[in-house]
Amino acid sequence: MTIELTNVPVNEGITCSTCRANCCRLEVMLITDTGVPEKFIAQDKWGGEVMLRLEDGWCAAVDRETMLCTIYDKRPLICREFEMGGFECLDERT
């Protein structure tokens, strides 16, 4: 049995150089220890650990000049699993 997908965004050839880093404005809960430096960790209102976000909502670990992650090797698990050009990525871009 095959389920046909409709209204699924088409991959626009998203690469690091064309990415708008929409995912870097989402709340990121830290549920595993990947070595995120303490200066990038905040607590949410329930006491859980989340990535620190700047006043404008951007992740504090993003270099705003290059739009690259400054802690890429130690980035949170969800950031590792968020596939550039995948469904969630395309959904956030719309």
Coordinates of C-alpha atoms in Angstrom, one line a residue:
M1 CA 0.0 0.0 0.0
T2 CA 1.3 3.4 -0.9
I3 CA 0.2 6.7 0.6
E4 CA 0.5 9.6 -1.7
L5 CA 1.8 12.8 -0.2
T6 CA 0.2 16.1 -1.3
N7 CA 1.2 19.7 -0.6
V8 CA 4.7 18.7 0.4
P9 CA 7.2 21.5 -0.2
V10 CA 9.7 20.9 -2.9
N11 CA 13.4 20.9 -1.9
E12 CA 14.8 24.1 -3.4
G13 CA 18.4 22.9 -3.4
I14 CA 19.0 24.1 0.1
T15 CA 22.7 24.2 1.1
C16 CA 24.6 25.9 3.9
S17 CA 25.1 28.8 1.6
T18 CA 21.4 29.2 0.8
C19 CA 20.0 28.3 4.2
R20 CA 18.3 31.1 6.2
A21 CA 18.9 29.2 9.5
N22 CA 15.2 29.1 10.4
C23 CA 15.9 26.2 12.7
C24 CA 18.3 28.4 14.7
R25 CA 15.3 30.4 15.9
L26 CA 13.4 27.4 17.4
E27 CA 13.5 26.5 21.1
V28 CA 16.0 23.7 21.6
M29 CA 15.6 21.5 24.7
L30 CA 18.8 19.8 25.9
I31 CA 17.8 16.2 26.7
T32 CA 21.2 14.6 26.3
D33 CA 24.7 15.8 27.1
T34 CA 26.6 16.5 23.9
G35 CA 29.1 18.9 25.6
V36 CA 27.3 22.2 24.9
P37 CA 29.3 24.9 26.7
E38 CA 27.6 26.3 29.8
K39 CA 27.6 29.8 28.4
F40 CA 25.1 28.6 25.8
I41 CA 22.7 26.9 28.2
A42 CA 19.7 28.6 29.8
Q43 CA 16.8 27.3 31.9
D44 CA 13.2 27.4 30.8
K45 CA 10.3 28.3 33.1
W46 CA 10.0 24.7 34.2
G47 CA 13.6 24.3 35.1
G48 CA 14.6 22.4 32.0
E49 CA 17.8 23.1 30.1
V50 CA 17.5 24.8 26.7
M51 CA 19.9 26.5 24.3
L52 CA 20.3 30.2 25.2
R53 CA 18.6 32.5 22.8
L54 CA 19.3 36.1 22.1
E55 CA 16.7 38.9 22.6
D56 CA 15.8 38.6 18.9
G57 CA 15.1 34.9 19.3
W58 CA 18.3 33.6 17.6
C59 CA 20.3 30.8 19.1
A60 CA 23.3 32.3 20.9
A61 CA 25.7 29.7 19.3
V62 CA 25.1 31.0 15.7
D63 CA 27.7 33.3 14.3
R64 CA 25.6 35.9 12.7
E65 CA 28.2 36.9 10.1
T66 CA 28.7 33.4 8.7
M67 CA 25.3 31.9 9.8
L68 CA 27.2 28.8 11.0
C69 CA 27.1 27.1 14.4
T70 CA 30.0 28.0 16.6
I71 CA 29.6 24.7 18.5
Y72 CA 28.9 22.4 15.6
D73 CA 30.9 19.4 17.1
K74 CA 29.0 19.8 20.4
R75 CA 25.6 20.9 19.1
P76 CA 22.5 19.4 20.8
L77 CA 21.0 16.1 19.6
I78 CA 17.9 17.8 18.0
C79 CA 20.3 20.0 15.9
R80 CA 22.1 16.9 14.8
E81 CA 18.8 15.2 13.8
F82 CA 17.2 18.3 12.1
E83 CA 17.9 17.5 8.4
M84 CA 18.7 20.4 6.2
G85 CA 16.2 20.3 3.3
G86 CA 14.1 17.7 5.2
F87 CA 10.4 18.0 5.8
E88 CA 10.7 19.9 9.1
C89 CA 13.3 22.3 7.5
L90 CA 11.0 23.0 4.6
D91 CA 8.0 23.4 6.8
E92 CA 9.8 26.0 8.9
R93 CA 10.9 27.9 5.8
T94 CA 7.3 28.4 4.6

